[in-house]
Short mmCIF file of C-alpha atoms in Angstrom, two decimals:
data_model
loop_
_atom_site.label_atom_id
_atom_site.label_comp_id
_atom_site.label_asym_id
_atom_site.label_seq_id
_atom_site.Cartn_x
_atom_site.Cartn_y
_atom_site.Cartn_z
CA UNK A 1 -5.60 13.26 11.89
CA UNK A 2 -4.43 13.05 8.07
CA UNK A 3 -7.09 12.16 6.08
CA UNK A 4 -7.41 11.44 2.24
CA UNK A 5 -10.38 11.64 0.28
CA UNK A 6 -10.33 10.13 -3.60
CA UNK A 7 -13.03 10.88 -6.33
CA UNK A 8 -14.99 9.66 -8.21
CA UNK A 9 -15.17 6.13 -6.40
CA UNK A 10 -15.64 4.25 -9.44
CA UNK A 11 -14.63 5.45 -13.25
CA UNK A 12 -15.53 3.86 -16.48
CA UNK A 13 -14.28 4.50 -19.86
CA UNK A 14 -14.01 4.18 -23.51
CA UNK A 15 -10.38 3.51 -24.94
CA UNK A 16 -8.55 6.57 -25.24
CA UNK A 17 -11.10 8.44 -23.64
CA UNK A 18 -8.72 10.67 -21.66
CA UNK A 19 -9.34 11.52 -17.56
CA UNK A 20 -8.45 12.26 -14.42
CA UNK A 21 -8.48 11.27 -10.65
CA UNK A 22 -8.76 13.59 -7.61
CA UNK A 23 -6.86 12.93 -4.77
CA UNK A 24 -7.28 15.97 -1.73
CA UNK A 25 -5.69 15.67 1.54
CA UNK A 26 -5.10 17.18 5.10
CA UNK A 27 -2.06 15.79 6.43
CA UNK A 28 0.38 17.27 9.28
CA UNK A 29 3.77 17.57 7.54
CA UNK A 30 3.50 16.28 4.25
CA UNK A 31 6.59 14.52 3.97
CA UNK A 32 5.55 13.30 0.49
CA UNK A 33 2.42 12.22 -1.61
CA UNK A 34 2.37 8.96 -3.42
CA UNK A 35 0.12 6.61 -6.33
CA UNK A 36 -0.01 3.38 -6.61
CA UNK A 37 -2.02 0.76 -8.94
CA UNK A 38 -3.48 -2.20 -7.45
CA UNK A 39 -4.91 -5.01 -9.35
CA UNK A 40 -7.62 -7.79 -7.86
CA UNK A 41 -5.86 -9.95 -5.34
CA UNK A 42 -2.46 -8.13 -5.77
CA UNK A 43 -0.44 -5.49 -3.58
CA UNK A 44 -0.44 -2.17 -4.34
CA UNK A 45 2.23 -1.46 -7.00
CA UNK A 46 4.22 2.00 -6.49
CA UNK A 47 3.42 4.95 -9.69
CA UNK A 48 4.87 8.36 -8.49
CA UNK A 49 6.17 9.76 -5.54
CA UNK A 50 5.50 13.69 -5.28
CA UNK A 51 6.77 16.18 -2.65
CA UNK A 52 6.14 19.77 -3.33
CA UNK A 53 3.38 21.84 -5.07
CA UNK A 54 4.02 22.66 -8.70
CA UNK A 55 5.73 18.81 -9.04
CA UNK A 56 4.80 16.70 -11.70
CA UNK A 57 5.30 13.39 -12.76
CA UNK A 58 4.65 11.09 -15.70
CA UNK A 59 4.70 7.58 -16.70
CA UNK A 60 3.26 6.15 -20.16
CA UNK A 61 -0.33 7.29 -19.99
CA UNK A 62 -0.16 8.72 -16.63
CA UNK A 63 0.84 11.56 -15.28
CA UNK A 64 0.53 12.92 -11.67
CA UNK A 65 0.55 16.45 -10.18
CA UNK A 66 0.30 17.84 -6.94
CA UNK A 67 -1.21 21.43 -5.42
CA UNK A 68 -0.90 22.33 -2.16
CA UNK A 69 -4.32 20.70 -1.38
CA UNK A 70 -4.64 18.14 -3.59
CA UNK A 71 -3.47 15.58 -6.29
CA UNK A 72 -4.19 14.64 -9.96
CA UNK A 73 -3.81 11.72 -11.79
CA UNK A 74 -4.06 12.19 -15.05
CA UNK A 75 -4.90 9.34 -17.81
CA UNK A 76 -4.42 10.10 -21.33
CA UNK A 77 -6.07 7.92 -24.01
CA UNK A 78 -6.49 4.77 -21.62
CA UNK A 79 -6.05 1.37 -22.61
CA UNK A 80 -8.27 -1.55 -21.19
CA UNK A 81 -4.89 -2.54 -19.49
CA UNK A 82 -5.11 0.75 -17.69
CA UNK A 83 -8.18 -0.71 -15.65
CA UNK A 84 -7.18 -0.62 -12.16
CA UNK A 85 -7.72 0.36 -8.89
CA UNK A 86 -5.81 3.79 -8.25
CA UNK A 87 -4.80 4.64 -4.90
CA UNK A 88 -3.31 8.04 -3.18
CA UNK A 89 -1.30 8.26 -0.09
CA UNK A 90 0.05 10.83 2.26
CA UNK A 91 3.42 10.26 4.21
CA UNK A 92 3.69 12.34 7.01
CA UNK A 93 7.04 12.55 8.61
CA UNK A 94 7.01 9.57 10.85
CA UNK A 95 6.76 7.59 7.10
CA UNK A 96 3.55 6.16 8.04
CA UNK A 97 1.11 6.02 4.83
CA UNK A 98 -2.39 7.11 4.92
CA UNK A 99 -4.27 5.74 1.70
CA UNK A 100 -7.72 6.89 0.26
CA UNK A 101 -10.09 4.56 -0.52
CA UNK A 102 -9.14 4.32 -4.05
CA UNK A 103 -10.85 4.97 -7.43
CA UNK A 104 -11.18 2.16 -9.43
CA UNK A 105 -10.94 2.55 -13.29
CA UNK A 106 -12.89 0.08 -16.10
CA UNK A 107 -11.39 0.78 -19.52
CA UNK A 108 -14.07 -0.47 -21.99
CA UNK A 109 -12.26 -1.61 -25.65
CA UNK B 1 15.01 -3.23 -7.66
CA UNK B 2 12.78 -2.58 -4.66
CA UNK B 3 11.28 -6.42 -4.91
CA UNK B 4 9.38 -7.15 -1.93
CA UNK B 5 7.62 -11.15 -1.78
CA UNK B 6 5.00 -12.62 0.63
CA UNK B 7 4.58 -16.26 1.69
CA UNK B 8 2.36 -18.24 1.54
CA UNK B 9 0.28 -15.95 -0.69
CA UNK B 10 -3.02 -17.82 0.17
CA UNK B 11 -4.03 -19.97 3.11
CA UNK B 12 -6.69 -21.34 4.81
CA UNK B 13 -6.72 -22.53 8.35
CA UNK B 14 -8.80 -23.49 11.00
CA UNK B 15 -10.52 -21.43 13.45
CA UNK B 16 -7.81 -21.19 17.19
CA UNK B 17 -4.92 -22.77 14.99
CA UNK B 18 -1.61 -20.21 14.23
CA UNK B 19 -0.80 -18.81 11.05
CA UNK B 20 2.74 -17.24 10.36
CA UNK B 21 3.18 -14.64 6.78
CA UNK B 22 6.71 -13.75 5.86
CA UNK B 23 7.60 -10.92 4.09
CA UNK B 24 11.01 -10.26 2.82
CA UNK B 25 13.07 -7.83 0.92
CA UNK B 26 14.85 -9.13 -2.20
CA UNK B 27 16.90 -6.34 -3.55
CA UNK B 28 17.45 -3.98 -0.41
CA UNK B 29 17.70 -3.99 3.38
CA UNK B 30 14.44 -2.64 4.43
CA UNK B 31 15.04 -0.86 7.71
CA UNK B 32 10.94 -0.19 8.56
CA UNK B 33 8.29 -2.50 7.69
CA UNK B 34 4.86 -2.25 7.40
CA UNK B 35 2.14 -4.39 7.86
CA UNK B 36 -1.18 -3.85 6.33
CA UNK B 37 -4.55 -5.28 6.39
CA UNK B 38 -7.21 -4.79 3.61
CA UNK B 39 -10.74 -5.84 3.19
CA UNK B 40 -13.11 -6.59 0.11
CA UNK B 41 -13.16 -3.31 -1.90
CA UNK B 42 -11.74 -1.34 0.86
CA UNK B 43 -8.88 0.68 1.29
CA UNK B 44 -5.07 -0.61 3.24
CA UNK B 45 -5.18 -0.08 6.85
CA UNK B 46 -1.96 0.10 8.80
CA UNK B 47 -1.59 -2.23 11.52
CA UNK B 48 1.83 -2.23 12.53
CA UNK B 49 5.24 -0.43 12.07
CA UNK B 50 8.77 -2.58 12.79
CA UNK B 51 11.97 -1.27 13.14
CA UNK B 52 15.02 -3.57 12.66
CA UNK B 53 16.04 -5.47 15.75
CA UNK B 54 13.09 -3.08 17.98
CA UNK B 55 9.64 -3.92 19.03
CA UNK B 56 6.82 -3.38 16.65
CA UNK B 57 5.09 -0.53 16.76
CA UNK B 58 0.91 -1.46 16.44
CA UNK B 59 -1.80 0.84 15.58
CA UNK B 60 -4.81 1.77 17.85
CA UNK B 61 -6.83 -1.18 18.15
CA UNK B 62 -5.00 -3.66 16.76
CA UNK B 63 -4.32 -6.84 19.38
CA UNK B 64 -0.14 -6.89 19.51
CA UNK B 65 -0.51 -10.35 21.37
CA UNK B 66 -2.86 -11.12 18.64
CA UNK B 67 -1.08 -10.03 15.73
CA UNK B 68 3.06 -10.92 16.46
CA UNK B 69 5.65 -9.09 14.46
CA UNK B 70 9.25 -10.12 14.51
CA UNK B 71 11.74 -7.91 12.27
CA UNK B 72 14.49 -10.03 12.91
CA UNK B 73 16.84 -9.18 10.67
CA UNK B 74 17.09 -6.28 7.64
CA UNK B 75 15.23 -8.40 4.43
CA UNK B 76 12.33 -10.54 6.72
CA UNK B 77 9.65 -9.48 8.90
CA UNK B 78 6.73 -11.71 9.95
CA UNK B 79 3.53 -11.56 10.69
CA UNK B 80 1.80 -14.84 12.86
CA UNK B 81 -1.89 -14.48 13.63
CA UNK B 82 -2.60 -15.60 16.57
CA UNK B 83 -5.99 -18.37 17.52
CA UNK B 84 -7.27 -17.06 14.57
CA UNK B 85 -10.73 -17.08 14.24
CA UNK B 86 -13.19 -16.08 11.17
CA UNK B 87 -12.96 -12.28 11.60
CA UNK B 88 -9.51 -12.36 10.66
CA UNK B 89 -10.06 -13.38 7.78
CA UNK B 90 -8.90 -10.60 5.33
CA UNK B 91 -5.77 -9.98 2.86
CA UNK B 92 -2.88 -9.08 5.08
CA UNK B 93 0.28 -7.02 2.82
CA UNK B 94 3.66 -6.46 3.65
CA UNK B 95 5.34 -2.91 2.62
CA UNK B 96 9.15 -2.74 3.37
CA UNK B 97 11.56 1.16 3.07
CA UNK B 98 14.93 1.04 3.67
CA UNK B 99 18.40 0.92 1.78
CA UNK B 100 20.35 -0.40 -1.41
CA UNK B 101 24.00 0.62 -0.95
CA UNK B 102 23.92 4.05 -0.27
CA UNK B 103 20.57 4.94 -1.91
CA UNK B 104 17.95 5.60 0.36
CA UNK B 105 14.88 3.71 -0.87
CA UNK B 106 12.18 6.33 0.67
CA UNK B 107 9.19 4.58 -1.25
CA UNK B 108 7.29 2.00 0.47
CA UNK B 109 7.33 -1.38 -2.23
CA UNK B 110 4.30 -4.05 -1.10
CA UNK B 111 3.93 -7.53 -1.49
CA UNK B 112 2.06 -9.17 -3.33
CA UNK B 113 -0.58 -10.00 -0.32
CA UNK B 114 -1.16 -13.17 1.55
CA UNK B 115 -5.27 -14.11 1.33
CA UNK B 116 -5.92 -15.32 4.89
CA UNK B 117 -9.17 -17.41 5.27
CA UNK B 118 -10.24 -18.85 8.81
CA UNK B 119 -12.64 -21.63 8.66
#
């Protein structure tokens, strides 16, 4: 069974205090590991897809990278519009998704 | 491009009444999609692949003559809870993969969510 663990549950900052997520994983056939950013009350919205170890990936303040074990997702110097709930998924081959429980980030002004 | 919209994005309902969510593509025809269900401060849990024009595909433990999916055509699925009743209430999200011209759109793009609440 593929299962995806995220840490820390829960991450508060200071503006531009710079950080990073944890994502590790077990998956059979890791067709391809994906972020997304989900606000209150709204559907996850897509970040970065990643497929093989040594990939990397960035976007604005964020930037993701990927071992053979596990993923990072890396803020630097966070915003208060950064504050989010961050969420990893594995795809295995038959494209189903298998999402960790999240980490949700508080960016303090 | 990959826009994916729910509707309604809220509703409330009574308890054995029907409720029908539509999800649809805007910008690509989504060949597979999924349907989700996610509770307060909890993580998405699959309920449900559909194919195109097949039979969906439901998750251990989740009711298919509860929970009907229709993928009638490539840019709307929906979802129709069944008698709902209180326990069902719980934010239900759409996720749709599929193709824009000849670009495979591998990602899975979500909704926005539909808030179900059974009174």
């Amino acid at each position: 069974e593929d299962q995806v663990t995220q840490s820390p549950e829960a991450l508060r900052l200071q503006e531009g205090e710079s950080s990073s997520l944890n994502c590790s994983y077990t998956v059979s056939g890791l067709r391809g590991l994906f972020w997304y950013r989900q606000d209150p009350g709204k559907g996850p919205e897509f970040l970065f897809t990643l497929y093989s170890a040594g990939e990397e990936k960035e976007k604005e303040r964020l930037k993701a990278t990927l071992t053979k074990k596990e993923s990072f997702l890396h803020i630097t110097a966070p915003k208060p519009e950064d504050s989010a709930t961050y969420l990893c998924a594995v795809q295995a081959y038959d494209y189903k998704l298998s999402f960790g429980a999240g980490t949700t980030v508080t960016v303090r002004a | 491009g990959a826009v994916v919209s729910q509707h309604p994005s809220w509703v409330i309902c009574k308890s054995g009444t029907s409720v029908k969510i539509e999800c649809r593509s805007l910008d690509f025809q989504a060949t597979t999609m999924f349907w989700y269900r996610q509770f307060p401060k909890q993580s998405l849990m699959l309920m449900a692949t559909s194919n195109e024009g097949s039979k969906a595909t439901y998750e251990q433990g989740v009711e298919k003559d509860k929970f009907l999916i229709n993928h009638a055509s490539l840019t709307l699925s929906t979802l129709t809870v069944t008698s709902a009743h209180p326990e069902d209430s719980s934010f239900y999200i759409c996720s749709a993969r599929g193709t824009s011209g000849r670009r495979i759109v591998d990602t899975q793009y979500f909704g926005p969510g539909t808030r179900l609440t059974v009174l």
